[in-house]
CSV table of C-alpha atoms and ligand atoms in Angstrom, one decimal:
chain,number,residue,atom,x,y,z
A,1,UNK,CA,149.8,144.6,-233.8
A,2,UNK,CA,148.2,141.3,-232.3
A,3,UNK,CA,144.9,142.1,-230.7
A,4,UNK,CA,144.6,141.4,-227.3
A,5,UNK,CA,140.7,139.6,-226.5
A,6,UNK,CA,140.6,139.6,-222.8
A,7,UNK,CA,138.4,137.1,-221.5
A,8,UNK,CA,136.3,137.8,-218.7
A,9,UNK,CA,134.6,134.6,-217.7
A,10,UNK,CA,136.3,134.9,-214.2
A,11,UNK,CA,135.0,137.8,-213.0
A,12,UNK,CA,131.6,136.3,-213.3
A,13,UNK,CA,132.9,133.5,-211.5
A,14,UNK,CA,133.4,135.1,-208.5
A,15,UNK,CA,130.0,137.2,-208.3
A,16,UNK,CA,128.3,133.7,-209.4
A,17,UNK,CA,130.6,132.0,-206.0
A,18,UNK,CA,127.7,134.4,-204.0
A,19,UNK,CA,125.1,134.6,-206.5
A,20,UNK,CA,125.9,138.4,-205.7
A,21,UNK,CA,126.1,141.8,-207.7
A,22,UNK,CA,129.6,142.3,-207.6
A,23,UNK,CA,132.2,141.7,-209.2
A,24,UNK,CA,130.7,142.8,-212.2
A,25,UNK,CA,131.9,141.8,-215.8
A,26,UNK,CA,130.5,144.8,-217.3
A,27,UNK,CA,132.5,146.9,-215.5
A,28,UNK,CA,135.3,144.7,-215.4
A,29,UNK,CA,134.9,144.9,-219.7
A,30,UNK,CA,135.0,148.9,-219.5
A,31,UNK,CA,138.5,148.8,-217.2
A,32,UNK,CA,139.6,146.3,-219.7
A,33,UNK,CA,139.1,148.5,-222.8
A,34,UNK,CA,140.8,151.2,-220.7
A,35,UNK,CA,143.7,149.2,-220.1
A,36,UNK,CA,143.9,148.7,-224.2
A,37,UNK,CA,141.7,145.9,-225.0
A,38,UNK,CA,140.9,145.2,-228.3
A,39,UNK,CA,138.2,142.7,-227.6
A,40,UNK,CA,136.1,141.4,-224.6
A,41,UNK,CA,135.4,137.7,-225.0
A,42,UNK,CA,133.0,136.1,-222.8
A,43,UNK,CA,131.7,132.6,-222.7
A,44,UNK,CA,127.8,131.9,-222.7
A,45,UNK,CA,128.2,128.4,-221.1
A,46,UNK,CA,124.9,126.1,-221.4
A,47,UNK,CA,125.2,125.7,-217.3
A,48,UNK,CA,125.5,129.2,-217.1
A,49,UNK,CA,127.9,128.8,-214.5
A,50,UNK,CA,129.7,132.0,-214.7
A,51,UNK,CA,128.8,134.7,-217.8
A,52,UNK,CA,125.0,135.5,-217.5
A,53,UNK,CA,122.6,136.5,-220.4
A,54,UNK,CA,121.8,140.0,-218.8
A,55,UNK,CA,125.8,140.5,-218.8
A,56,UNK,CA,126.0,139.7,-222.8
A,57,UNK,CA,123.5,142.1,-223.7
A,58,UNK,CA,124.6,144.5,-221.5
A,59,UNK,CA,128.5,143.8,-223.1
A,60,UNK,CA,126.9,144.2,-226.1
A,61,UNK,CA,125.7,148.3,-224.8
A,62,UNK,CA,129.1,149.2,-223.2
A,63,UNK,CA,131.6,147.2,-225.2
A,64,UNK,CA,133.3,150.0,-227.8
A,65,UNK,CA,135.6,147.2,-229.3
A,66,UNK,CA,134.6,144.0,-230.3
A,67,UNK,CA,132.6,141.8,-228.7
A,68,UNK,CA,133.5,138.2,-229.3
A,69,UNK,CA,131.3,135.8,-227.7
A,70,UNK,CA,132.2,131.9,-227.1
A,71,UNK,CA,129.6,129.7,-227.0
A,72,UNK,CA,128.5,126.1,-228.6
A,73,UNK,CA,126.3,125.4,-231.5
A,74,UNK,CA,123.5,124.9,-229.9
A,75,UNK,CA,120.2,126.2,-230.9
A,76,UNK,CA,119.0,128.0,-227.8
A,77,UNK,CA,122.7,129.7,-227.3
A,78,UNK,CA,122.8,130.7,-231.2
A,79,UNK,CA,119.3,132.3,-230.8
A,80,UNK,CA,120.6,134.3,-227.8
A,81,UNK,CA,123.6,135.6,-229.9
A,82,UNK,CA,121.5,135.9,-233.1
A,83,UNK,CA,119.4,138.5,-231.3
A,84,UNK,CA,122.4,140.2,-229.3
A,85,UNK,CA,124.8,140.3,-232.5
A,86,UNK,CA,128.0,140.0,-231.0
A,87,UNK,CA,130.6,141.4,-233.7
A,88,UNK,CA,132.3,137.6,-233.1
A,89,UNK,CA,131.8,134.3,-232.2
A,90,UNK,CA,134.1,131.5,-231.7
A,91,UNK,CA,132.4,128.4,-231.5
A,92,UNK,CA,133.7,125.9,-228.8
A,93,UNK,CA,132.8,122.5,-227.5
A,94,UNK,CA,131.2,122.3,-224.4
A,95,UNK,CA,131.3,119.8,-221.7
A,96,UNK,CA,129.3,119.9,-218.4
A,97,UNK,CA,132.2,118.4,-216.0
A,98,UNK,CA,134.6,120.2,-217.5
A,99,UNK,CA,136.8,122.8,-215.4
A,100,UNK,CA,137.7,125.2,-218.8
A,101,UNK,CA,137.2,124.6,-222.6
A,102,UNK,CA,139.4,121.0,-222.3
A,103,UNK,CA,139.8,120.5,-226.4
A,104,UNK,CA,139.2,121.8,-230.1
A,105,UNK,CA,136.1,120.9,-232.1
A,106,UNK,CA,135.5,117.9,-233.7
A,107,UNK,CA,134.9,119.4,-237.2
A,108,UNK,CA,133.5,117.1,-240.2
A,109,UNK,CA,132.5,118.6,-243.3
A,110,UNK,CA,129.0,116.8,-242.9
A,111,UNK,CA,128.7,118.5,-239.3
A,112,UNK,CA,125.4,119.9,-239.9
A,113,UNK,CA,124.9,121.3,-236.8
A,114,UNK,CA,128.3,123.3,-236.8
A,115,UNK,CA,127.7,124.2,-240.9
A,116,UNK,CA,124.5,125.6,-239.8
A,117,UNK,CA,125.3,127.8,-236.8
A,118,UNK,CA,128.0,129.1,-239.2
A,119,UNK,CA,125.8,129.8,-241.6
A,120,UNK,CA,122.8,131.8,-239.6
A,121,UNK,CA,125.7,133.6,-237.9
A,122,UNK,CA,127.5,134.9,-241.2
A,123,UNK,CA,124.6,135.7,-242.8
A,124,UNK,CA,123.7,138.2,-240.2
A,125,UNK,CA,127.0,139.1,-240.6
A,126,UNK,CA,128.8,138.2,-237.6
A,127,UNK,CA,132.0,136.9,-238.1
A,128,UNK,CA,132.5,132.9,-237.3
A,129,UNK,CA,136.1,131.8,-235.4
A,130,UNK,CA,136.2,127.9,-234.7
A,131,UNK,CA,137.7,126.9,-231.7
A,132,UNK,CA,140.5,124.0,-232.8
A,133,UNK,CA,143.2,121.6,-231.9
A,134,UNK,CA,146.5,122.9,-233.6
A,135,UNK,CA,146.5,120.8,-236.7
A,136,UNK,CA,146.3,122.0,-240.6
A,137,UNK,CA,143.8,119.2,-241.6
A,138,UNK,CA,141.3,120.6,-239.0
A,139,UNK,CA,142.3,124.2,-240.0
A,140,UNK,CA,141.4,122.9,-243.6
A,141,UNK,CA,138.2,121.6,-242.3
A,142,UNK,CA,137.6,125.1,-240.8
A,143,UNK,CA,137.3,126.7,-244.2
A,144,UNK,CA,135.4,123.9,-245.8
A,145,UNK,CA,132.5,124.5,-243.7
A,146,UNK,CA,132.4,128.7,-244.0
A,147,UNK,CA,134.5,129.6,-240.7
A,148,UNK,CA,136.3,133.2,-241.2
A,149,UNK,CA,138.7,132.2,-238.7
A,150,UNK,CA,140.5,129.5,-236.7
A,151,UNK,CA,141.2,129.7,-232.8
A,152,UNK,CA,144.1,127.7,-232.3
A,153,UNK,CA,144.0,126.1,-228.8
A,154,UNK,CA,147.3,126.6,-227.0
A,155,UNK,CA,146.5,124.7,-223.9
A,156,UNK,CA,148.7,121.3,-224.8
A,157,UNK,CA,151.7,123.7,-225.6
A,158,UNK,CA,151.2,125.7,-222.3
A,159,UNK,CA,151.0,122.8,-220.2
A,160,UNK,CA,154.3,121.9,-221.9
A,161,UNK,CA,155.9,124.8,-221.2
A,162,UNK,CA,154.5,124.3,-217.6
A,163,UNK,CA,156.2,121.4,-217.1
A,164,UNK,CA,159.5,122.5,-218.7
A,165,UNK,CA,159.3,125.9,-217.3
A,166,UNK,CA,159.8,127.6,-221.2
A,167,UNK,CA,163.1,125.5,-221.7
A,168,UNK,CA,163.2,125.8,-225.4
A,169,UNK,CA,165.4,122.3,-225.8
A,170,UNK,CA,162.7,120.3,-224.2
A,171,UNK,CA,161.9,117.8,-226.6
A,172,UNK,CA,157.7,118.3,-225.8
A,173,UNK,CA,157.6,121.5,-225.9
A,174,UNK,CA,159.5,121.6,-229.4
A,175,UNK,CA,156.6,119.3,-230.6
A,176,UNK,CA,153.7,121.2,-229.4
A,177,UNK,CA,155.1,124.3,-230.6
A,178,UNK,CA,155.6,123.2,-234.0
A,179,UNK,CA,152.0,121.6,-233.8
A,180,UNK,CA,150.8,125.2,-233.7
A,181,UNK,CA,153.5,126.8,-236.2
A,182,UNK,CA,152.3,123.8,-239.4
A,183,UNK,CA,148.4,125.0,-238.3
A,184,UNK,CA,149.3,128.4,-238.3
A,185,UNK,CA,151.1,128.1,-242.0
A,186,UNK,CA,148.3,126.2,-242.9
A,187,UNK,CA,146.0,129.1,-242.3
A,188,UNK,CA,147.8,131.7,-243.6
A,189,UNK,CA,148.5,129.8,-247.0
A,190,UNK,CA,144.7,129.4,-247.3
A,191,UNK,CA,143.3,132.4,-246.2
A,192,UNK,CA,141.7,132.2,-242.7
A,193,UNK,CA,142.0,134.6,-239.8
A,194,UNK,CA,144.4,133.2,-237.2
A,195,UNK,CA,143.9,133.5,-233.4
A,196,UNK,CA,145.3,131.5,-230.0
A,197,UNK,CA,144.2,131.0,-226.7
A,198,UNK,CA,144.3,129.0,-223.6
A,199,UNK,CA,146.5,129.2,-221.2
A,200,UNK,CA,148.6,132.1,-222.2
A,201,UNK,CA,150.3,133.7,-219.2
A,202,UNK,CA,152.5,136.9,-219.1
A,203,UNK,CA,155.3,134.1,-219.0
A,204,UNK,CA,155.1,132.0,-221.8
A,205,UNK,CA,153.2,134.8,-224.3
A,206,UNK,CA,156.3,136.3,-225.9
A,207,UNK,CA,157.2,132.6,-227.2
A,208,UNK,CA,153.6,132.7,-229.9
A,209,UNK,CA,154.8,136.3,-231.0
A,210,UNK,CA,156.4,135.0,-234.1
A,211,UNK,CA,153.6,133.0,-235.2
A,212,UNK,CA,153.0,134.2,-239.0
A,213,UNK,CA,149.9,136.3,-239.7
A,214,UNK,CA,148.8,136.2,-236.3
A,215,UNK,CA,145.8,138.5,-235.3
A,216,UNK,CA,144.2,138.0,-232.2
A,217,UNK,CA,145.2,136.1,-228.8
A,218,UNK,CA,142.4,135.4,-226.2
A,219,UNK,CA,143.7,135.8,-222.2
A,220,UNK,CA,141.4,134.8,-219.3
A,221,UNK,CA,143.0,133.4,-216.4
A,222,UNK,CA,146.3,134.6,-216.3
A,223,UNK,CA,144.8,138.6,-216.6
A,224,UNK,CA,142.2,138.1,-214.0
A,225,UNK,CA,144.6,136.2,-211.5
A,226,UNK,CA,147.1,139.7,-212.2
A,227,UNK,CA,144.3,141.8,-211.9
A,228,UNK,CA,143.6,140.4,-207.9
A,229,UNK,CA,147.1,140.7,-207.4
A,230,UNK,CA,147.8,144.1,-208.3
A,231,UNK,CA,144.5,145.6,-207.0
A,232,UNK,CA,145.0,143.4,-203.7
A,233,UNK,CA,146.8,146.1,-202.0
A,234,UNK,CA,145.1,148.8,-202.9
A,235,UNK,CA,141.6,147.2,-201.8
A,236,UNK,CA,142.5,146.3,-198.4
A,237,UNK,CA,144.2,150.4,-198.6
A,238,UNK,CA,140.5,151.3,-199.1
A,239,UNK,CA,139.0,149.4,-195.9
A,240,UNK,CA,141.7,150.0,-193.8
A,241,UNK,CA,140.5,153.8,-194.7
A,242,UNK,CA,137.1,153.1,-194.1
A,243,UNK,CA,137.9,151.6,-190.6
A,244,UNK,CA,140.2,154.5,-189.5
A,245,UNK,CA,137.0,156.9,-190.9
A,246,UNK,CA,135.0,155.4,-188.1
A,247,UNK,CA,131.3,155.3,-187.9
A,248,UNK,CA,129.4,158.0,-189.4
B,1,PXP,N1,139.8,130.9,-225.9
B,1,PXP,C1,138.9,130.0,-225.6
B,1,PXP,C2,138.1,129.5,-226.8
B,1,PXP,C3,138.6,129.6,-224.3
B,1,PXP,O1,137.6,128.7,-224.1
B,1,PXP,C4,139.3,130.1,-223.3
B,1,PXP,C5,138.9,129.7,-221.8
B,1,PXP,O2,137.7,130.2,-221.5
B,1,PXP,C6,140.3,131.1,-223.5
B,1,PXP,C7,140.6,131.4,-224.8
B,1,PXP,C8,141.1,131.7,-222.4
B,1,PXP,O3,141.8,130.8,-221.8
B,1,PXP,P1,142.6,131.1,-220.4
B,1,PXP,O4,141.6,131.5,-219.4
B,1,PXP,O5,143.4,129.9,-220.1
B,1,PXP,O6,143.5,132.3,-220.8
């Protein structure tokens, strides 16, 4: 079965919209794994902007799966997961403006800042995922400097399937799915771990199943956007209840 990583960035957003306690990500990572989680990914931004460093560590307590952390090479970050030991981490770019992770990695085999991360990180034995545009030269790349596994990024292809609504005879969506299919061959001939993410919906999902040797998709948006919707109802049940209780 493909492991499900569910990303969790967004419930930080909102408690980070007040600077308040709730909602919290740790107990939004423990409903998660109720709900069949395989992993809880989080994203240790340098702006800090959503995930905090007390809600890593304390991830890294609760979580009973695996914890995969994203993050950029940078030296302070890599020092933070060093000491936490997250049992992943999926290196990503990282640009201040930006609204979400906008691209893949620029990988070059004399990237020594990349090479390096990887390096500390596997020899402490955490395992390494790159972050990547759907291409087989990159995912060649990926290998050539040490990475256990690629993260395809699927956001191109969902924005096709956006605009096309899933219609599997438009011409750009045909093209951006077979962008990820060659980077996904191109993994599984040479022996890297495959994941996806960005993007991914309960919509458009079922059209990555086939993808060969698959292992591991990574959801954010789309689960946290359900997850208001669903509990909506049942949270304004609550304070209706509360109201009706009266004072006391
Ligand atoms: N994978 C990576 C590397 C990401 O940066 C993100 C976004 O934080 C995701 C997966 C999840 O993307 P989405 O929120 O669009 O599902």
């Amino acid at each position: 079965m493909i492991h499900l990583g569910v990303n969790i960035d967004h419930v930080a957003t909102v408690r980070q919209a007040r600077k308040a306690t709730e909602p919290d990500p740790v107990l939004a990572a423990h409903l998660a794994e109720l709900g069949g989680a395989h992993a809880i990914t989080v994203h240790l931004r340098q702006d800090r902007r959503h995930i905090q460093d007390r809600d890593v560590r304390l991830l890294r307590e609760t979580v009973q799966g695996i914890l995969n952390l994203e993050m950029a090479a940078g030296e302070d970050i890599l020092d933070i997961a060093l000491a936490v030991m997250p049992d992943q981490v999926c290196l990503v770019p990282e640009h201040r403006q930006e609204l979400t992770t906008e691209g893949g990695l620029h990988i070059s085999r004399d990237d020594r800042r990349l090479g390096n991360a990887i390096a500390r990180l596997r020899d402490s034995g955490v395992m390494v995922s790159l972050f990547i545009e759907p291409d087989p030269a990159t995912v060649q790349l990926a290998k050539d400097i040490g990475a256990d596994a690629v993260e395809l990024h699927t956001g191109s292809w969902a924005n096709a399937w956006a605009q096309c609504r899933g219609d599997e005879h438009d011409e750009a969506l045909i093209q951006q799915l077979s962008r990820i299919e060659e980077a996904a061959d191109a993994a599984a001939t040479i022996g890297l771990r495959l994941h996806a993410g960005h993007g991914i919906t309960y919509a458009n999902v079922r059209n990555l199943l086939h993808l060969p040797l698959l292992r591991e998709l990574n959801i954010g948006h789309s689960i946290i956007s359900r997850a208001i919707m669903v509990g909506m109802e049942r949270a304004v049940r609550d304070m209706c209840a509360m109201l009706s209780a009266g004072p006391g």
